Short mmCIF file of C-alpha atoms in Angstrom, two decimals:
data_model
loop_
_atom_site.label_atom_id
_atom_site.label_comp_id
_atom_site.label_asym_id
_atom_site.label_seq_id
_atom_site.Cartn_x
_atom_site.Cartn_y
_atom_site.Cartn_z
CA MET A 20 60.13 87.75 158.27
CA ARG A 21 58.54 87.25 161.69
CA THR A 22 55.21 85.89 162.84
CA THR A 23 53.53 84.28 165.83
CA VAL A 24 52.80 80.90 164.22
CA GLY A 25 54.67 79.56 161.22
CA ILE A 26 52.60 76.94 159.42
CA ILE A 27 54.32 74.55 157.03
CA GLY A 28 51.89 73.11 154.50
CA ALA A 29 48.67 74.43 152.94
CA GLY A 30 46.64 71.27 152.99
CA PRO A 31 43.35 71.32 154.90
CA ALA A 32 45.15 71.18 158.28
CA GLY A 33 47.46 74.13 157.68
CA LEU A 34 44.77 76.21 156.01
CA LEU A 35 42.22 75.53 158.75
CA LEU A 36 44.77 76.37 161.44
CA ALA A 37 45.51 79.69 159.75
CA ARG A 38 41.77 80.41 159.63
CA LEU A 39 41.23 79.53 163.30
CA LEU A 40 44.17 81.70 164.35
CA HIS A 41 42.98 84.61 162.22
CA ARG A 42 39.55 84.44 163.82
CA ALA A 43 41.26 84.53 167.23
CA GLY A 44 43.42 87.52 166.31
CA ILE A 45 46.70 85.57 166.17
CA GLU A 46 49.16 86.18 163.33
CA SER A 47 50.41 83.36 161.12
CA VAL A 48 52.28 82.74 157.89
CA VAL A 49 51.59 79.67 155.73
CA LEU A 50 54.35 78.17 153.57
CA GLU A 51 53.29 75.75 150.81
CA SER A 52 55.80 74.13 148.47
CA ARG A 53 53.27 73.49 145.68
CA ASP A 54 51.36 76.02 143.58
CA ARG A 55 47.75 76.92 144.23
CA ALA A 56 46.39 74.90 141.30
CA TYR A 57 48.02 71.71 142.60
CA VAL A 58 46.64 72.16 146.12
CA GLU A 59 43.14 72.80 144.80
CA ARG A 60 43.04 69.72 142.60
CA ARG A 61 44.83 67.21 144.88
CA GLN A 62 42.36 64.33 145.35
CA ARG A 63 42.22 63.02 148.89
CA ALA A 64 39.51 62.42 151.50
CA GLY A 65 35.83 63.01 150.99
CA ILE A 66 34.11 62.27 154.33
CA LEU A 67 33.97 64.87 157.11
CA GLU A 68 33.15 63.81 160.66
CA GLN A 69 30.56 65.68 162.68
CA GLY A 70 33.33 67.44 164.62
CA THR A 71 35.06 68.58 161.42
CA VAL A 72 31.79 69.96 160.08
CA ASP A 73 31.22 71.80 163.36
CA VAL A 74 34.72 73.32 163.35
CA LEU A 75 34.38 74.53 159.74
CA ARG A 76 31.10 76.19 160.65
CA GLU A 77 32.62 77.83 163.73
CA ALA A 78 35.48 79.10 161.54
CA GLY A 79 33.10 80.73 159.07
CA ALA A 80 34.32 78.38 156.35
CA ALA A 81 31.26 76.20 155.76
CA ALA A 82 28.93 78.24 153.53
CA ARG A 83 29.61 76.27 150.34
CA MET A 84 29.88 72.97 152.22
CA ASP A 85 26.42 73.52 153.65
CA ARG A 86 25.06 74.30 150.18
CA GLU A 87 26.79 71.58 148.18
CA GLY A 88 27.88 68.92 150.68
CA LEU A 89 25.94 65.69 151.01
CA PRO A 90 24.92 64.84 154.60
CA HIS A 91 25.19 61.12 155.29
CA HIS A 92 23.21 59.66 158.17
CA GLY A 93 24.58 56.15 157.84
CA ILE A 94 26.59 53.65 155.85
CA GLU A 95 25.71 50.27 154.41
CA LEU A 96 27.63 47.10 155.24
CA ARG A 97 27.38 44.46 152.56
CA PHE A 98 28.58 40.88 153.05
CA ASP A 99 27.48 37.33 152.26
CA ARG A 100 25.02 38.92 149.75
CA ARG A 101 23.32 40.72 152.67
CA ARG A 102 22.70 44.46 153.13
CA HIS A 103 22.69 46.17 156.52
CA ARG A 104 22.36 49.91 157.15
CA VAL A 105 24.08 51.49 160.16
CA ASP A 106 21.91 54.41 161.31
CA PHE A 107 24.32 57.00 162.74
CA PRO A 108 21.92 59.47 164.41
CA ALA A 109 19.93 56.70 166.08
CA LEU A 110 23.09 55.20 167.57
CA THR A 111 25.04 58.36 168.46
CA GLY A 112 22.47 60.84 169.70
CA GLY A 113 22.18 62.68 166.39
CA ARG A 114 25.72 62.69 164.97
CA SER A 115 26.35 62.11 161.27
CA VAL A 116 28.97 62.83 158.59
CA MET A 117 29.23 64.97 155.45
CA ALA A 118 30.46 63.99 151.99
CA TYR A 119 32.45 67.02 150.82
CA PRO A 120 35.81 66.56 149.04
CA GLN A 121 39.08 67.74 150.51
CA THR A 122 39.73 69.66 147.30
CA GLU A 123 36.67 71.79 147.98
CA VAL A 124 37.62 72.32 151.64
CA CYS A 125 41.00 73.62 150.45
CA LYS A 126 39.44 75.91 147.84
CA ASP A 127 37.15 77.43 150.46
CA LEU A 128 39.94 77.97 153.00
CA ILE A 129 42.39 79.35 150.42
CA ALA A 130 39.84 81.91 149.25
CA LEU A 131 39.20 83.01 152.82
CA GLN A 132 42.89 83.20 153.70
CA LEU A 133 43.78 85.28 150.66
CA ALA A 134 40.84 87.61 151.25
CA GLU A 135 41.03 88.02 155.02
CA GLY A 136 44.01 86.22 156.57
CA GLY A 137 47.75 86.52 156.82
CA PRO A 138 50.38 85.64 154.22
CA LEU A 139 49.88 82.40 152.28
CA LEU A 140 52.95 81.75 150.15
CA PHE A 141 52.64 79.17 147.37
CA GLY A 142 55.83 77.79 145.86
CA ALA A 143 57.55 78.30 149.23
CA GLU A 144 59.56 75.17 149.99
CA ALA A 145 60.42 74.66 153.66
CA LEU A 146 64.02 73.45 153.88
CA GLU A 147 64.64 73.13 157.61
CA VAL A 148 63.20 73.85 161.04
CA THR A 149 65.76 74.95 163.60
CA GLY A 150 65.64 76.11 167.21
CA ALA A 151 62.53 74.12 168.06
CA ASP A 152 63.66 73.97 171.69
CA THR A 153 64.10 77.75 171.91
CA THR A 154 61.58 80.60 172.24
CA SER A 155 62.18 81.61 168.59
CA PRO A 156 62.11 78.60 166.27
CA ARG A 157 62.95 79.31 162.65
CA VAL A 158 61.88 77.92 159.31
CA ARG A 159 64.37 78.23 156.48
CA PHE A 160 62.56 78.22 153.14
CA ARG A 161 63.05 78.93 149.44
CA HIS A 162 60.58 81.18 147.63
CA GLU A 163 60.85 82.66 144.14
CA GLY A 164 64.44 81.45 143.85
CA ARG A 165 65.65 83.01 147.09
CA GLU A 166 66.23 81.57 150.55
CA SER A 167 64.60 83.32 153.49
CA THR A 168 64.00 82.66 157.18
CA LEU A 169 60.69 82.81 159.01
CA VAL A 170 61.16 83.54 162.72
CA CYS A 171 58.23 82.35 164.84
CA ASP A 172 56.98 81.97 168.35
CA TYR A 173 55.63 78.54 167.34
CA VAL A 174 55.95 76.27 164.30
CA VAL A 175 53.23 73.83 163.28
CA GLY A 176 54.28 71.18 160.79
CA CYS A 177 51.35 70.28 158.52
CA ASP A 178 53.68 69.19 155.72
CA GLY A 179 52.83 65.51 155.48
CA PHE A 180 54.87 62.38 155.88
CA TRP A 181 57.67 63.52 153.55
CA GLY A 182 57.98 67.05 154.94
CA VAL A 183 60.83 68.53 156.97
CA SER A 184 59.01 69.18 160.24
CA ARG A 185 59.26 65.74 161.78
CA ALA A 186 63.02 65.67 161.12
CA ALA A 187 63.43 68.52 163.62
CA VAL A 188 62.46 66.20 166.48
CA PRO A 189 65.71 64.71 167.83
CA GLU A 190 66.09 61.06 166.89
CA GLY A 191 66.66 60.10 170.51
CA LEU A 192 63.22 61.44 171.46
CA SER A 193 61.28 59.90 168.58
CA ARG A 194 59.31 56.67 168.66
CA THR A 195 57.53 55.32 165.62
CA PHE A 196 54.89 52.62 165.28
CA GLU A 197 53.79 51.29 161.92
CA ARG A 198 52.14 48.50 159.99
CA THR A 199 52.18 47.98 156.23
CA TYR A 200 49.30 46.05 154.67
CA PRO A 201 49.77 43.54 151.81
CA PHE A 202 47.12 45.18 149.64
CA ALA A 203 46.19 48.57 148.23
CA TRP A 204 43.15 50.46 146.94
CA LEU A 205 42.46 51.00 143.27
CA GLY A 206 40.43 54.23 143.28
CA VAL A 207 38.34 55.57 140.42
CA LEU A 208 36.30 58.65 139.65
CA ALA A 209 33.42 58.26 137.20
CA ASP A 210 30.98 60.65 135.60
CA VAL A 211 27.88 58.80 136.72
CA ALA A 212 25.37 59.38 139.52
CA PRO A 213 26.13 57.30 142.64
CA SER A 214 24.40 53.93 142.81
CA HIS A 215 23.43 54.49 146.44
CA ASP A 216 22.78 57.62 148.49
CA GLU A 217 25.19 56.52 151.25
CA LEU A 218 28.57 54.78 151.29
CA VAL A 219 28.59 51.02 150.79
CA TYR A 220 31.37 48.97 152.44
CA ALA A 221 31.49 45.47 150.99
CA ARG A 222 33.35 42.40 152.26
CA HIS A 223 33.64 39.77 149.52
CA GLU A 224 35.70 36.64 149.00
CA ARG A 225 37.34 38.37 146.02
CA GLY A 226 38.32 41.35 148.18
CA PHE A 227 36.99 44.61 149.58
CA ALA A 228 34.99 47.19 147.62
CA LEU A 229 33.74 50.65 148.57
CA LEU A 230 31.09 52.63 146.75
CA SER A 231 31.29 56.35 147.51
CA MET A 232 30.63 59.69 145.82
CA ARG A 233 32.01 63.17 145.24
CA SER A 234 28.75 64.83 144.17
CA PRO A 235 25.25 63.87 142.98
CA THR A 236 26.74 63.28 139.51
CA VAL A 237 30.21 61.87 140.31
CA THR A 238 30.89 58.39 141.71
CA ARG A 239 34.01 57.53 143.70
CA ALA A 240 34.72 53.81 144.08
CA TYR A 241 37.54 51.60 145.36
CA LEU A 242 38.66 48.02 144.93
CA GLN A 243 41.14 46.06 147.03
CA VAL A 244 44.09 45.09 144.82
CA PRO A 245 47.55 43.62 145.51
CA ASP A 246 50.15 46.06 146.76
CA GLY A 247 52.19 47.39 143.84
CA THR A 248 49.34 47.14 141.32
CA ASP A 249 49.72 49.26 138.18
CA PRO A 250 46.38 51.06 137.59
CA ARG A 251 46.97 50.77 133.83
CA GLU A 252 46.31 47.04 134.17
CA TRP A 253 42.67 47.82 134.95
CA THR A 254 40.40 48.83 132.09
CA GLY A 255 37.03 50.49 132.60
CA PRO A 256 34.97 47.36 131.84
CA ARG A 257 37.15 45.25 134.12
CA ILE A 258 36.71 47.72 137.00
CA TRP A 259 32.93 47.90 136.65
CA ASP A 260 32.64 44.11 136.32
CA GLU A 261 34.70 43.62 139.48
CA LEU A 262 32.68 46.19 141.41
CA ASP A 263 29.52 44.38 140.29
CA ARG A 264 30.88 41.08 141.62
CA ARG A 265 32.03 42.39 144.98
CA LEU A 266 28.88 44.42 145.60
CA GLU A 267 26.55 41.55 144.72
CA THR A 268 23.40 41.23 146.81
CA ASP A 269 20.22 39.20 146.88
CA ASP A 270 18.24 42.45 146.73
CA PRO A 271 16.85 42.69 143.16
CA ALA A 272 16.07 46.38 143.60
CA TRP A 273 19.75 47.38 143.63
CA THR A 274 21.88 47.81 140.51
CA LEU A 275 25.31 49.33 139.87
CA ARG A 276 25.31 52.37 137.62
CA ARG A 277 28.19 52.52 135.14
CA GLY A 278 29.76 55.49 133.44
CA PRO A 279 32.99 56.86 131.91
CA LEU A 280 36.01 56.83 134.22
CA THR A 281 37.84 60.15 134.57
CA ALA A 282 40.66 59.12 136.91
CA THR A 283 42.28 55.98 138.34
CA SER A 284 44.97 55.67 141.01
CA VAL A 285 46.42 53.17 143.48
CA THR A 286 46.78 54.01 147.19
CA PRO A 287 49.01 51.87 149.43
CA MET A 288 47.69 50.96 152.86
CA ARG A 289 49.65 51.64 156.02
CA SER A 290 49.32 52.67 159.65
CA TYR A 291 51.93 54.99 161.17
CA VAL A 292 52.29 57.04 164.37
CA HIS A 293 55.16 59.27 165.48
CA GLU A 294 55.50 60.08 169.16
CA PRO A 295 55.75 62.70 170.51
CA MET A 296 53.77 65.15 168.39
CA ARG A 297 55.50 68.10 170.04
CA HIS A 298 59.12 69.10 170.62
CA GLY A 299 59.65 72.46 172.30
CA ARG A 300 57.74 74.96 170.19
CA LEU A 301 57.38 72.66 167.22
CA PHE A 302 54.01 70.92 166.91
CA LEU A 303 53.30 68.15 164.39
CA ALA A 304 49.86 67.79 162.84
CA GLY A 305 48.18 65.50 160.34
CA ASP A 306 50.24 63.17 158.18
CA ALA A 307 53.46 64.62 159.58
CA ALA A 308 52.64 62.67 162.74
CA HIS A 309 50.27 59.87 161.77
CA ILE A 310 48.82 57.94 158.85
CA VAL A 311 45.80 55.64 158.85
CA PRO A 312 44.51 53.28 156.17
CA PRO A 313 41.58 55.06 154.48
CA THR A 314 39.01 52.41 155.43
CA GLY A 315 37.84 54.38 158.46
CA ALA A 316 37.78 57.83 156.75
CA LYS A 317 39.97 59.27 159.51
CA GLY A 318 43.00 60.93 157.88
CA LEU A 319 41.66 64.42 157.18
CA ASN A 320 39.55 64.40 160.32
CA LEU A 321 42.51 63.56 162.56
CA ALA A 322 44.43 66.48 161.06
CA VAL A 323 41.50 68.80 161.80
CA GLY A 324 41.47 67.51 165.38
CA ASP A 325 45.19 68.24 165.75
CA VAL A 326 45.08 71.85 164.57
CA THR A 327 41.87 72.59 166.45
CA THR A 328 43.51 71.30 169.63
CA PHE A 329 46.57 73.51 169.01
CA ALA A 330 44.53 76.61 168.20
CA ARG A 331 42.38 76.26 171.32
CA ALA A 332 45.44 75.65 173.49
CA LEU A 333 47.26 78.69 172.13
CA VAL A 334 44.23 80.94 172.63
CA HIS A 335 43.90 79.64 176.19
CA HIS A 336 47.57 80.39 176.83
CA ARG A 337 47.24 83.90 175.42
CA ASP A 338 44.12 84.68 177.43
CA THR A 339 45.14 83.13 180.76
CA GLY A 340 48.90 82.77 180.71
CA ASP A 341 48.44 79.06 181.41
CA PRO A 342 50.60 76.87 179.11
CA SER A 343 49.23 73.55 180.37
CA ARG A 344 47.10 72.86 177.29
CA LEU A 345 50.02 73.52 174.97
CA ASP A 346 52.16 71.26 177.15
CA ALA A 347 49.50 68.56 176.88
CA TYR A 348 49.14 68.87 173.09
CA SER A 349 50.91 65.64 172.22
CA ALA A 350 49.16 63.53 174.84
CA THR A 351 45.76 65.03 174.00
CA CYS A 352 46.13 64.42 170.27
CA LEU A 353 47.66 60.96 170.62
CA ARG A 354 44.74 59.73 172.68
CA ARG A 355 42.47 60.50 169.74
CA VAL A 356 45.02 59.32 167.18
CA TRP A 357 45.32 55.88 168.72
CA GLN A 358 41.55 55.48 168.86
CA ALA A 359 41.42 56.34 165.16
CA GLU A 360 44.27 53.91 164.46
CA ARG A 361 42.37 51.20 166.34
CA PHE A 362 39.18 51.85 164.41
CA SER A 363 40.92 52.08 161.03
CA TYR A 364 42.80 48.85 161.70
CA ALA A 365 39.58 47.13 162.81
CA MET A 366 37.69 48.25 159.71
CA THR A 367 40.56 47.25 157.45
CA THR A 368 40.94 43.77 158.88
CA LEU A 369 37.17 43.35 159.03
CA LEU A 370 36.56 44.02 155.35
CA HIS A 371 39.74 43.16 153.41
CA ARG A 372 40.75 39.62 152.55
CA ALA A 373 44.43 38.96 153.27
CA PRO A 374 46.41 37.14 150.55
CA ASP A 375 47.06 34.24 152.94
CA ALA A 376 43.55 34.15 154.44
CA THR A 377 42.31 30.74 155.55
CA PRO A 378 38.71 29.50 155.77
CA PHE A 379 38.96 30.12 159.52
CA ASP A 380 39.90 33.77 158.87
CA ASP A 381 36.94 34.12 156.52
CA ARG A 382 34.54 32.79 159.14
CA ILE A 383 35.92 35.15 161.78
CA GLN A 384 35.32 38.13 159.48
CA LEU A 385 31.75 37.03 158.84
CA ALA A 386 31.20 36.48 162.56
CA ARG A 387 32.48 39.98 163.32
CA LEU A 388 30.15 41.47 160.71
CA ASP A 389 27.23 39.42 162.02
CA ARG A 390 27.97 40.72 165.52
CA ILE A 391 27.87 44.34 164.32
CA THR A 392 24.57 43.82 162.53
CA THR A 393 22.85 42.01 165.42
CA ALA A 394 24.28 43.58 168.60
CA TRP A 395 23.40 47.16 169.50
CA SER A 396 26.64 47.67 171.45
CA ALA A 397 28.87 46.58 168.56
CA GLU A 398 26.94 48.65 166.03
CA THR A 399 27.03 51.67 168.34
CA ASP A 400 30.81 51.39 168.71
CA LEU A 401 31.18 51.49 164.92
CA ALA A 402 28.79 54.44 164.55
CA GLU A 403 30.44 56.48 167.31
CA ALA A 404 33.90 55.86 165.88
CA TYR A 405 32.88 56.62 162.31
CA THR A 406 31.17 59.91 163.16
CA GLY A 407 34.18 61.03 165.18
CA PHE A 408 36.10 60.82 168.44
CA PRO A 409 36.08 63.74 170.93
CA LEU A 410 38.67 66.43 170.28
CA THR A 411 39.75 66.68 173.93
CA GLN A 412 39.97 64.40 176.93
CA THR A 413 37.26 66.39 178.69
CA GLU A 414 34.69 65.57 176.00
CA ARG A 415 32.88 62.28 176.17
CA GLN A 416 30.83 60.41 173.65
CA SER A 417 27.44 59.46 174.93
CA ARG A 418 24.11 58.47 173.56
#
């Protein structure tokens, strides 16, 4: 089998890349080790940056998002029993975000790919990438019990942290940077209308809490818990009581709505970057190259930035013969990645209480939050970062 771009992984990054290439008239084949049902129910991110929303619209993949997604024009910071709303459009020149689950993004893109695009093979396990430094890299994969080889002009690894793509970068060329945090997130889904129409980020002496949503009738919420926590230790009443404590406010008009839990899980917190993100004709994207703690809502959006950068660079090369944008792929993406790592780290250390936190540390957190809520420049920095960093070095955020 031969194609122009071999894409490993049918998460939102791989699927969006296939869609962008199809719209540009470039062939691709997508290999996904899991079955379709698994991909379409895999719970992950739920907040789309302005740039991600724009790219989905440009790709003709936003019809259902625009009907069912929930535009968010701000977030609420809650600390020391105080409430403060960060107004995104007022601080960023009109930018905002959209609450629309990754599962739904994948469903939309899968339907489009199967109806209009190139081959999308579920149950196709990539085993190895070879020849990355040649003009014909190959992906060896197993599908329906047989091994096959996909010969490509380019390979894009969207296969996550545990995939095979990153292993094709020679060890002597690889540099990794990482930080593991001593806490995790206990996440829950509940069949109850959200208690607030925007996300609430709460810093509390008992630990961080986040109140989010998946739809007008489904609440998504998170609690900071010790790393290694077993979600079975947390009953429904215990979770709601803890959320009530950490979201406490002096505002009598606000109450937490409770309802039946439908899912619980624990997510470890880590930061990770692999450099470079390109070797020869192999390009890494998404979690194959970088991981951020979820506090800044950056994971899915960074992956979208990666594949959009690759697609634009490849189209430019095809149309002009100029490979400079492909050559600059790693540097272009990493500039954005490190800004997202910075922001995610800042949000995580701003809102979570470390196990060994001292009273001094507590006061510093409160001072940082007070600065954001009283200084236009600090609040603007948060709003610009949350709504999304530019996809290329030539773009610039401005008010």
